[in-house]
XYZ file of C-alpha atoms in Angstrom:
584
model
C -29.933 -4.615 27.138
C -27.807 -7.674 28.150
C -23.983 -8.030 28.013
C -24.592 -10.581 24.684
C -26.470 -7.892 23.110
C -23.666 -5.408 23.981
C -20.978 -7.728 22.293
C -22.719 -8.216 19.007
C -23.690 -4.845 18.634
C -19.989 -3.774 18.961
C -19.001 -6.493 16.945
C -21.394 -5.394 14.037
C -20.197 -1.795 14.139
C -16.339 -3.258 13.781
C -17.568 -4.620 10.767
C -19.087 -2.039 9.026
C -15.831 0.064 10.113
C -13.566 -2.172 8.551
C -15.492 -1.501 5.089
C -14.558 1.882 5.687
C -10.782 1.420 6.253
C -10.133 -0.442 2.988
C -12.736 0.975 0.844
C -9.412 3.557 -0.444
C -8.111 0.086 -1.660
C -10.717 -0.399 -4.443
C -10.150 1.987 -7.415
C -11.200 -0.566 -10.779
C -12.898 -3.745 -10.796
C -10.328 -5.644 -9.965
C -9.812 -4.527 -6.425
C -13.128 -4.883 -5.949
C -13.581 -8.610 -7.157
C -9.909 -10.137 -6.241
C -8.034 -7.619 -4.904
C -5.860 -6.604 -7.551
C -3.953 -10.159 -7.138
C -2.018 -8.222 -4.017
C -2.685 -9.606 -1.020
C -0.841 -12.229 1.020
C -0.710 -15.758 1.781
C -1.498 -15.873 4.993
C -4.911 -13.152 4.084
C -5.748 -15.722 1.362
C -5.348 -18.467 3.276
C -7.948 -17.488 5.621
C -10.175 -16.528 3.027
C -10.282 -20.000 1.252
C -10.736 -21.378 4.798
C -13.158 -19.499 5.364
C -15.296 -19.787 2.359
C -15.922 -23.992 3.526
C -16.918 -22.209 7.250
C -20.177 -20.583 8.164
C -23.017 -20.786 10.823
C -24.190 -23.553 9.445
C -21.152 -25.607 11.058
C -22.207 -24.523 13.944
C -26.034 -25.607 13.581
C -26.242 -28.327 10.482
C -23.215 -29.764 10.686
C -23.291 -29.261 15.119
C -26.512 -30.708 15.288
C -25.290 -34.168 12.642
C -22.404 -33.686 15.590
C -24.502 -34.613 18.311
C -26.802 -36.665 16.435
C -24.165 -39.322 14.728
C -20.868 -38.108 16.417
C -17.757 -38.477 14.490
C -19.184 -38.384 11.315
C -19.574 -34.949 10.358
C -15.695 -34.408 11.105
C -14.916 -36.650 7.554
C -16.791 -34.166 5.531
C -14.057 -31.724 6.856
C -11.468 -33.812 6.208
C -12.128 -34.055 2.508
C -12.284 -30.505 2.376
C -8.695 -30.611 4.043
C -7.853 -33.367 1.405
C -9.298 -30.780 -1.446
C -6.742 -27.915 0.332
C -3.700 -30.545 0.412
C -4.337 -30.748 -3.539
C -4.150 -27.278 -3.923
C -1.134 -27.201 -2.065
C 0.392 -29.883 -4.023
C -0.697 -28.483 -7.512
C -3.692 -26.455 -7.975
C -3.618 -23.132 -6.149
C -0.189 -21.668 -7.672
C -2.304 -22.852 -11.170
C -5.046 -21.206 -10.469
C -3.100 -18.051 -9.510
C -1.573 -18.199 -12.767
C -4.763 -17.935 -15.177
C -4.782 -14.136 -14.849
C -8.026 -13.263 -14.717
C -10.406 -10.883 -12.715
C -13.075 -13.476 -12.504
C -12.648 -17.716 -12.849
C -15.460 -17.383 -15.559
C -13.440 -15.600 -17.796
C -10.748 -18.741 -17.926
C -14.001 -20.617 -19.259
C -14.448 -18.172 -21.647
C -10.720 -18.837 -22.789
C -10.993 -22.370 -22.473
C -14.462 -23.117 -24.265
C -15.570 -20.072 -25.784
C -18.347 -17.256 -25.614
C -21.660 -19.288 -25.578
C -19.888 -21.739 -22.910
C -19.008 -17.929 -20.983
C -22.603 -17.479 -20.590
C -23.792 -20.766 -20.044
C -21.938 -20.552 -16.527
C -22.442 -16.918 -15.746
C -25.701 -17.998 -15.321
C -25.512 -21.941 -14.645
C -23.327 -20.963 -11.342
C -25.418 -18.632 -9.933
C -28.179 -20.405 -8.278
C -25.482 -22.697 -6.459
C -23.891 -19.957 -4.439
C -26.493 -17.819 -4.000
C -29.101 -21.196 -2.630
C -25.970 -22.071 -0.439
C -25.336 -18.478 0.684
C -29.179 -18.524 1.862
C -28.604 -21.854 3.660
C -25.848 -20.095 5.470
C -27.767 -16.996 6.274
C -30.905 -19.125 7.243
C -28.169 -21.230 9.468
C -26.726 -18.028 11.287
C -30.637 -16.886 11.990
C -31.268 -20.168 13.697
C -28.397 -19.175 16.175
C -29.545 -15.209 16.525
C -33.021 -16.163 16.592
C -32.871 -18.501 19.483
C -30.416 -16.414 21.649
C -32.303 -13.636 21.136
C -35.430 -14.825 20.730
C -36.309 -12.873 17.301
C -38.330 -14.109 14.839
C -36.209 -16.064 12.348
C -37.624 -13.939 9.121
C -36.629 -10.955 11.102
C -33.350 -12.439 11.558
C -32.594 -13.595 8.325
C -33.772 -9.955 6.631
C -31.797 -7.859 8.938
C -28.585 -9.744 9.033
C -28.328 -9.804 5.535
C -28.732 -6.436 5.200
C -25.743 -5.981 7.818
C -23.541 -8.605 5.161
C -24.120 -7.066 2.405
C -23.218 -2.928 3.869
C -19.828 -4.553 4.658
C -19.643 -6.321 1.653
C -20.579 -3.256 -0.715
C -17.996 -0.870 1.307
C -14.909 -2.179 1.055
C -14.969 -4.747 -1.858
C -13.016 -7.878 -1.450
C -10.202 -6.184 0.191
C -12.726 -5.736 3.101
C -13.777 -9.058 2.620
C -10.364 -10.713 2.722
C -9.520 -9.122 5.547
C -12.069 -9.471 7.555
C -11.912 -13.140 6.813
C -8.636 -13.232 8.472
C -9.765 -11.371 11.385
C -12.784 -13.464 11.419
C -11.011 -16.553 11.442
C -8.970 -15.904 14.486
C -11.634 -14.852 16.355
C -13.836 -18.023 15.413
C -10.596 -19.988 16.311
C -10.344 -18.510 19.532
C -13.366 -18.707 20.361
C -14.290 -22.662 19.498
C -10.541 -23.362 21.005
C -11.752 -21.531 24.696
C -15.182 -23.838 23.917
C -13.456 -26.705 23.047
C -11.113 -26.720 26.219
C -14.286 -25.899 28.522
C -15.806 -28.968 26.654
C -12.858 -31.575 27.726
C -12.446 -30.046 31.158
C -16.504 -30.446 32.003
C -16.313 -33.893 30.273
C -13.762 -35.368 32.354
C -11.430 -35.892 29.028
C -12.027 -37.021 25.345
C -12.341 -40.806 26.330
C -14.905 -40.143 28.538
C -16.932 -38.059 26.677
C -16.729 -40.818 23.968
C -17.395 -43.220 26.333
C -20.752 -41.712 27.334
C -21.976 -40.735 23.780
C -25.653 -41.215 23.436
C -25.131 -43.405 20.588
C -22.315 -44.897 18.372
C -20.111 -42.484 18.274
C -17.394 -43.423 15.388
C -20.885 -44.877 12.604
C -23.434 -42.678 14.191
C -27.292 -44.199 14.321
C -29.674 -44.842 12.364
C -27.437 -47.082 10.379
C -27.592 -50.691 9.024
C -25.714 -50.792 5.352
C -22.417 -49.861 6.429
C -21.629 -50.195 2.532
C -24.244 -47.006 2.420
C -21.704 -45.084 4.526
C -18.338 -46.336 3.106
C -19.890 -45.349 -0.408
C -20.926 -42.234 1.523
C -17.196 -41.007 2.366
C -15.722 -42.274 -0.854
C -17.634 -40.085 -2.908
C -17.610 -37.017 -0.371
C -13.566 -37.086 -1.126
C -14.142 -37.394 -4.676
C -16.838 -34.569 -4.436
C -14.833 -32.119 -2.256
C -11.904 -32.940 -4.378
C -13.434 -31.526 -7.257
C -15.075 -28.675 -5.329
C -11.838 -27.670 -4.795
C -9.473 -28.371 -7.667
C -11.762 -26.582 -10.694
C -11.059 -23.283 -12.005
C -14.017 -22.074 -11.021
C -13.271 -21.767 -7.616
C -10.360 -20.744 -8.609
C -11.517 -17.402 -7.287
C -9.746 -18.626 -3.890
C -6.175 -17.503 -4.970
C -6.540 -15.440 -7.884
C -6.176 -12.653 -5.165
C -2.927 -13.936 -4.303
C -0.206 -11.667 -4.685
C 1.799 -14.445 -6.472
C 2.208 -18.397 -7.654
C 3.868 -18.790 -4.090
C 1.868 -16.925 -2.007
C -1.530 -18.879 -3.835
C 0.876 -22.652 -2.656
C 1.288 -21.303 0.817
C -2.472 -20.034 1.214
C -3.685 -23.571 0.563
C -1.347 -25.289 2.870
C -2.756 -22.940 5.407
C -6.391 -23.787 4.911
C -5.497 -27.455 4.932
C -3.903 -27.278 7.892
C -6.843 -25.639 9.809
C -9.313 -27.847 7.980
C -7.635 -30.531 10.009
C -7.045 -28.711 13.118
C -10.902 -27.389 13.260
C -13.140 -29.774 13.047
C -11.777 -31.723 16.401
C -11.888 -28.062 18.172
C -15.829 -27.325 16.645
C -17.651 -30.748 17.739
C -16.477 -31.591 20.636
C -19.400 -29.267 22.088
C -21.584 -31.084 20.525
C -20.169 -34.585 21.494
C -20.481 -33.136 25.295
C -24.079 -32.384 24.868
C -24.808 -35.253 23.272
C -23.035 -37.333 26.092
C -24.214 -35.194 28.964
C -27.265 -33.046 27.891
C -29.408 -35.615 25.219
C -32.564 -34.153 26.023
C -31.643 -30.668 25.929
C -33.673 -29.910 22.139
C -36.956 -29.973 24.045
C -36.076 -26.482 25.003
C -34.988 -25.071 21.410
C -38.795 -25.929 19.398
C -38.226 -26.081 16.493
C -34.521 -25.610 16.369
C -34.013 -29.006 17.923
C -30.391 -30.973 17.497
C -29.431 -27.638 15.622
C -29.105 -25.932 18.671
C -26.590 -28.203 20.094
C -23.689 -26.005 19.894
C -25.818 -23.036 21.522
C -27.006 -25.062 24.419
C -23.466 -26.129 25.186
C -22.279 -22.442 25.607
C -26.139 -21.223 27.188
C -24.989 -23.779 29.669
C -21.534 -24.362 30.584
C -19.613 -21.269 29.412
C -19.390 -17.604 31.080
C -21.680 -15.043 30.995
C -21.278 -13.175 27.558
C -19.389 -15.918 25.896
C -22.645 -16.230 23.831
C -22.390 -12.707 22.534
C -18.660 -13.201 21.757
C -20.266 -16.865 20.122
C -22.862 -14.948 18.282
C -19.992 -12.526 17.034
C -18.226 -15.337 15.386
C -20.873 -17.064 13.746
C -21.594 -13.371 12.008
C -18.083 -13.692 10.545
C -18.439 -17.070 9.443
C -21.101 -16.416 7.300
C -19.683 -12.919 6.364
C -17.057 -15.277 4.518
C -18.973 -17.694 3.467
C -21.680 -15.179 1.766
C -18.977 -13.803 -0.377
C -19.362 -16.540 -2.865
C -23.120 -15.469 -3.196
C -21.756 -11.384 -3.009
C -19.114 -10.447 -4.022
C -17.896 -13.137 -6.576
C -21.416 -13.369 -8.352
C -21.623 -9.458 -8.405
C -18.297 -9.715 -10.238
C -19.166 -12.645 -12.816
C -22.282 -10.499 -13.599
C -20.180 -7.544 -14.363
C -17.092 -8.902 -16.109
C -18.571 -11.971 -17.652
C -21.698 -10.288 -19.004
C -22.556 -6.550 -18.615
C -19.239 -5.507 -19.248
C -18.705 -7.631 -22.606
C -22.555 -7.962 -23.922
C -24.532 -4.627 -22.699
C -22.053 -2.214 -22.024
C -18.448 -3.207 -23.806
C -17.398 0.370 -24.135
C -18.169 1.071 -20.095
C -15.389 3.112 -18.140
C -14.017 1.075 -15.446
C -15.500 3.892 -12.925
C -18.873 2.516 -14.790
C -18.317 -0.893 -13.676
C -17.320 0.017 -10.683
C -20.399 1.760 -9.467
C -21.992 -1.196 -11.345
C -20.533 -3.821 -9.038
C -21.426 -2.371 -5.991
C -25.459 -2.275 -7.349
C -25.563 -5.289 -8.475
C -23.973 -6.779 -4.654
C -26.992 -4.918 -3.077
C -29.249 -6.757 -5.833
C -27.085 -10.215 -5.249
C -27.787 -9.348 -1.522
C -31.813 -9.292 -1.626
C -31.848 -12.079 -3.412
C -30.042 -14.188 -0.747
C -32.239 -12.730 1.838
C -35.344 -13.805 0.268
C -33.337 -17.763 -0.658
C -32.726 -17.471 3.102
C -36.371 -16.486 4.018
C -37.621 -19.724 1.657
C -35.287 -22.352 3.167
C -36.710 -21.065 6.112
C -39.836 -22.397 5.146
C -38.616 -25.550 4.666
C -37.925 -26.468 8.578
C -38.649 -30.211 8.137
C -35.821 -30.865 6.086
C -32.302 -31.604 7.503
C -29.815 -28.192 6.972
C -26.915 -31.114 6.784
C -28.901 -32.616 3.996
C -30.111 -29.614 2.066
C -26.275 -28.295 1.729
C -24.997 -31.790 0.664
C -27.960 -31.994 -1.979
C -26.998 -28.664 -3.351
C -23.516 -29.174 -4.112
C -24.482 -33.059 -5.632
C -27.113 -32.029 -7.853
C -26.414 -28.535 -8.968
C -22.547 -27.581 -8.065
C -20.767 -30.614 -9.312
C -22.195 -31.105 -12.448
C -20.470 -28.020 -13.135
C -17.231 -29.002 -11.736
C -16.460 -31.790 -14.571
C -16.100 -29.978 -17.596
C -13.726 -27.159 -15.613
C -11.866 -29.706 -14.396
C -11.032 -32.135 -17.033
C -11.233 -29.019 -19.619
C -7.682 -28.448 -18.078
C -6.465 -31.851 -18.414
C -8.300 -33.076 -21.571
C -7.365 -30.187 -24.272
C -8.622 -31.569 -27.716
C -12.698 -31.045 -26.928
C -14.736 -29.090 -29.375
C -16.281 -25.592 -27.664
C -19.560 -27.328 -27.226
C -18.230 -29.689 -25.077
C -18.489 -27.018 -21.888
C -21.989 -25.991 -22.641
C -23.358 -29.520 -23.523
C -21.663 -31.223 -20.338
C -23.751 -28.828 -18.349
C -27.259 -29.750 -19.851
C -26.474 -33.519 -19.468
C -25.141 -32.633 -15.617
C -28.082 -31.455 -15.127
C -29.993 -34.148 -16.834
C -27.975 -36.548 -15.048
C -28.893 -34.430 -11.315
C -32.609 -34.718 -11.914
C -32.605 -38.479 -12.880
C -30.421 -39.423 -9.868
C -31.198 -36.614 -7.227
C -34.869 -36.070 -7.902
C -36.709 -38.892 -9.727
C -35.158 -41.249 -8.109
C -37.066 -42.979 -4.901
C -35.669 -45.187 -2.000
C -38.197 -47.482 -3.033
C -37.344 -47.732 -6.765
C -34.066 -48.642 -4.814
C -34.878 -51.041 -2.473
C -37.023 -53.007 -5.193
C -34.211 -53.296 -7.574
C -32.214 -54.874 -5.289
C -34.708 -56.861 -3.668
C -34.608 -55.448 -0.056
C -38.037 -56.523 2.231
C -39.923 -53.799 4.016
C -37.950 -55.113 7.030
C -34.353 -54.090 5.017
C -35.807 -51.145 4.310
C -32.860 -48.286 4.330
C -33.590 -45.702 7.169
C -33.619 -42.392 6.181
C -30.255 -41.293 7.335
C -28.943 -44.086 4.931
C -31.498 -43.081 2.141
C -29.951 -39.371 2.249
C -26.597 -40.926 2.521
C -27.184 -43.240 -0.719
C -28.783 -40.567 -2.342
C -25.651 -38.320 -2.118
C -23.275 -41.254 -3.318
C -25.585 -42.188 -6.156
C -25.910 -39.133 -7.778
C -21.733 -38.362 -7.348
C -21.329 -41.472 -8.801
C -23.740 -41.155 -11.538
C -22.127 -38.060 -12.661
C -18.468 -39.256 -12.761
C -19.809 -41.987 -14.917
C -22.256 -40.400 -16.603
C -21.621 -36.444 -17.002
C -17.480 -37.223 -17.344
C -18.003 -40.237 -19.797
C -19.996 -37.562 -21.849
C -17.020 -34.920 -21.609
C -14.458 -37.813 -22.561
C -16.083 -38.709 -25.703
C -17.042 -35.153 -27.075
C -13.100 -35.330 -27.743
C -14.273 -38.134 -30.855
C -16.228 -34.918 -32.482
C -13.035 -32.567 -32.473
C -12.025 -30.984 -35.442
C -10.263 -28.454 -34.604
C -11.200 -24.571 -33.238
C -10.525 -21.044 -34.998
C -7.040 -19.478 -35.488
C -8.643 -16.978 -32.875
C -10.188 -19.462 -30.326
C -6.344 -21.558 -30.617
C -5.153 -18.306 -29.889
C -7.374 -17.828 -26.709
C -6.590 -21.509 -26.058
C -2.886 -21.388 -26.187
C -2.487 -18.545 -24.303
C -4.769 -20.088 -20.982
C -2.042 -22.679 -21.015
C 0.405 -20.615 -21.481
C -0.681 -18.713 -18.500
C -1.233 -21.485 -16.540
C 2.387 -22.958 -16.517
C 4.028 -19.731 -16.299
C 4.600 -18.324 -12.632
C 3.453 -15.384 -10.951
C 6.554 -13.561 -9.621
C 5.684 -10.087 -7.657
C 8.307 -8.571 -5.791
C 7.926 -4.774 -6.821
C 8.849 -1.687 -4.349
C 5.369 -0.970 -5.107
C 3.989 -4.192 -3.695
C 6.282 -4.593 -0.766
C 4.546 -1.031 0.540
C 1.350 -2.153 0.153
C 2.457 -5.528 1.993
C 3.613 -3.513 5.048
C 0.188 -1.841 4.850
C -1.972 -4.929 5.062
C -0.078 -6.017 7.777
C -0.227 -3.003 9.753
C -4.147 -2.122 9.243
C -4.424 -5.781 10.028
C -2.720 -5.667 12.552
C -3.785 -2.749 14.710
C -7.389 -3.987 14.140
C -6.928 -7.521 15.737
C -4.962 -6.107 18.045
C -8.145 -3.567 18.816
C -10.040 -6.814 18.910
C -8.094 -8.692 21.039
C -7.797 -5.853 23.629
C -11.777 -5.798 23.590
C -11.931 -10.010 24.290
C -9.613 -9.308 27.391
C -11.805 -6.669 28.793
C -15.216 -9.260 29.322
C -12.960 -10.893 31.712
C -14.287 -7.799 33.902
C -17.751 -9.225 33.792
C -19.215 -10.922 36.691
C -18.374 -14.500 36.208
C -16.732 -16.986 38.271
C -12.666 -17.265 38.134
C -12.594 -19.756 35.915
C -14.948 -17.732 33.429
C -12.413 -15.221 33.419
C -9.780 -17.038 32.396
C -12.004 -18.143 29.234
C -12.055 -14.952 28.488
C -8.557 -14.315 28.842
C -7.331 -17.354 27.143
C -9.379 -16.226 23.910
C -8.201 -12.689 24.249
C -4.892 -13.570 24.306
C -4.911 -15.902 21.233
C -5.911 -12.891 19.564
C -3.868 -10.202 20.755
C -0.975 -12.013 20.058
C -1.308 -12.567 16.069
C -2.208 -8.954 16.281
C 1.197 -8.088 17.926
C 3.504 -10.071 15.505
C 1.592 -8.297 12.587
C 2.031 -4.892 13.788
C 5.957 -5.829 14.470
C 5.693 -7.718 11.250
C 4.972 -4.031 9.499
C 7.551 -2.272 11.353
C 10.320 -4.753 10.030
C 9.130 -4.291 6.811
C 9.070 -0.417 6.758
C 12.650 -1.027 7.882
C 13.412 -2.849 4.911
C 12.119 -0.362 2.771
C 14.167 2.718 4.335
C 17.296 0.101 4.157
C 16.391 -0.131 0.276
């Protein structure tokens, strides 16, 4: 068995034990699904960080890395730009709509029939982009291990989904924060290897097989200016809707929600400059390296940077990370549909008597079912090797997830719509997604604006276009239809006004939570937290034992330390606060 091997396997058993530490922390539905709306910033923050993070940045997005350089970093950025919004505005909102599940302000907001229109309009978004990000993470474990890739995908999601069922969210939350500091550590020790071995950013830059700033394949560079413009606009409404509002409703309070966005923003900033520069070295330095990865190809980028230039067992520690990554990331397709199933639609249709011990047990089946069903989305995509993993996620979020963005989002800003006006936005979304996303050819196109074969658009730009068009399409098209339902409105129900009024009421009214109660179970997050990165860090520092050369050692030790240290200052962090409480 070799040392990589070694790593991961300790590294999965960590996992399932921290399921088992916090599965005392789930007693009703909503600990299971949010937490109870206890936890802290800085545990939020890393979740909602996390939940933008998987493998796939580290094969899809790594492999656009090597292939156009800078380019993949501004898709980041407009998910830091989303973040700053929150920060500004939107997460202490969200916080404030006081609900188990972000469906259930869509219930308020448009009604019952709306309620079930995205229970089940939502669920083939998260759970197709959870099975991207499993299929991603089996690219990586498949080639280091050299595993079949249905293998892969099967038994890692099997792993996700025991750690998922366990502990609930609170397992989930935390090991997101856990997660993220080892991923950070990791890509920083990476990163630093990558500048050292390059001689310096400039020259790795200099000696990018390509252009590094446009990328290739490129000769509209209106394509890719449209291209960024509408990623902003789409990432700003992936971000800002109450539907993913799910990000901060377990947020202890309005403040802690503010500070957990500011948090993700920042490290959507810092990140993407520590992820790709791998990639940019390989691409500079090691161009012909996909030959060796089959199939894989420029997905493998990232991998064939630390096969080659990093220590021995970095890979496992590598391989370790990406399994968190897509831990996080699978929550959306877990944990949060598990709970929109159950709160949005067993509980209130089937079973509106059930005890909350009912729902409970409930929630935890239907994760296992939520679970299989990503496995076998993951096995599919799988199937589909020839098309670009960059592409594929991009297409999913134009053409299914932001159609169902619009009405959430100007439903908070546009109050006088009838009910109808959430469900019926939907079916013309989706109208709208097929028109512009499916039926729609380059070459229908290219003859409308009377392009040659010879300005023909390649089929980066093509994908590129694509994406832009269909955005575009549905601001103009799916929003101009929300903005005029408000010509129909007559008025809703004394009881549906009630429901109304109240969401708004809610949602300019502050969450305040300074209880004895929750300062305890403050002190406890930060000292189970605490002692387990600490645990973590500890077992980073010990590979610098293995056989490697001096300077592989002091990888090791560099990544170790990053953790131990956060682990430290929570651990103190608990002992000040048990302080407090005796003072009190």
């Amino acid at each position: 068995m070799t040392i990589d091997t070694l790593v991961v396997l300790a590294y999965f058993f960590f996992l399932v034990a921290i399921g088992w530490m916090f599965r005392k922390f789930t007693t009703s539905t909503s600990d299971y699904f949010r937490g109870g709306g206890k936890m802290l910033w800085w545990m939020v923050g890393a979740t909602a960080f996390m939940t933008q993070f998987s493998a796939w940045t580290f094969t899809g997005a790594a492999g656009r890395a090597f292939n156009d350089g800078f380019v993949v970093v501004i898709l980041f950025l407009a998910n830091a730009f989303g973040y700053f919004m929150n920060y500004l505005y939107f997460a202490p909102k969200f916080r404030q709509l006081r609900v188990v599940t972000a469906i259930e302000a869509i219930r308020q907001r448009f009604g019952k029939t709306s309620e079930q229109f995205f229970t089940w309009g939502g669920m083939p978004d998260s759970l197709i982009s959870a099975g991207i990000w499993l299929n991603g993470l089996a690219i990586f474990v498949a080639a280091v291990f050299n595993i079949p890739m249905e293998a892969t995908i099967v038994v890692t999601g099997l792993v996700l989904m025991l750690m998922a069922v366990t502990g609930g969210s609170w397992a989930v939350v935390a090991s997101d924060f856990m997660q993220m500091l080892v991923i950070m550590a990791v890509t920083i020790t990476c990163a630093v290897a990558a500048y050292f071995h390059g001689g310096g950013l400039t020259n790795i830059v200099t000696n990018f097989n390509g252009d590094f700033f446009m990328g290739n394949n490129l000769n509209y560079v209106s394509i890719f200016v449209l291209w960024i413009v509408f990623i902003f606009v789409k990432q700003f409404g992936v971000m800002n809707n109450s539907i993913n509002a799910y990000r901060y409703l377990c947020a202890k309070d309005s403040e802690n929600a503010r500070k957990a966005a500011g948090l993700a923003c920042i490290l959507m900033v810092i990140g993407p400059l520590i992820w790709f520069l791998p990639s940019w070295y390989v691409a500079a330095f090691m161009p012909d390296f996909a030959e060796n990865y089959g199939s894989v190809g420029g997905d493998a980028a990232y991998l064939a940077f630390v096969q080659n230039v990093m220590p021995a067992g970095m890979v496992g520690l590598l391989m370790s990370a990406m399994f968190a990554a897509t831990m996080s990331s699978m929550d959306s397709g877990l944990n949060r549909n598990a709970g929109i199933f159950v709160c949005n639609f067993y509980s209130p249709i089937m079973r509106p008597n059930a005890s909350e011990k009912e729902l409970v047990v409930v929630s935890k089946i239907t994760t296992i079912m939520m679970g299989f069903i990503i496995i076998a989305i993951g096995l599919f995509i799988n199937s589909l090797r020839h098309l670009s993993l960059f592409d594929i996620v991009l297409n999913v979020g134009a053409l299914i997830g932001f159609p169902m963005l619009i009405p959430v989002l100007l439903g908070m800003w546009i109050r006088k719509t009838p009910d109808w006006a959430g469900w019926s936005t939907l079916l013309v979304g989706g109208l709208v997604s097929y028109i512009f996303g499916i039926a729609l050819q380059a070459h229908t196109v290219e003859s409308i604006l009377g392009l040659g074969s010879d300005q023909a658009f390649t089929a980066r730009e093509w994908a590129d276009l694509k994406v832009g068009l269909s955005l575009a399409a549905h601001v103009v098209f799916t929003g101009g239809y929300f903005v005029l339902t408000t010509l129909f409105y007559k008025g809703l129900t004394p009881e549906r006004e009630a429901e109304v009024e109240e969401l708004f009421k809610n949602w300019n009214t502050p969450v305040v939570s300074d209880s004895e109660e929750q300062q305890n179970l403050d002190t406890k997050q930060r000292s189970m937290l605490g002692k387990l990165i600490s645990t973590a860090g500890f077992g980073i520092l010990a590979m610098a034992l293995i056989p490697n050369e001096m300077s592989g050692r002091m990888l090791f030790l560099l990544c170790g330390s990053i953790v131990l240290v956060v682990g430290i200052l929570l651990v103190n962090a608990s002992k000040g606060g048990k302080r407090d409480l005796a003072t009190a």
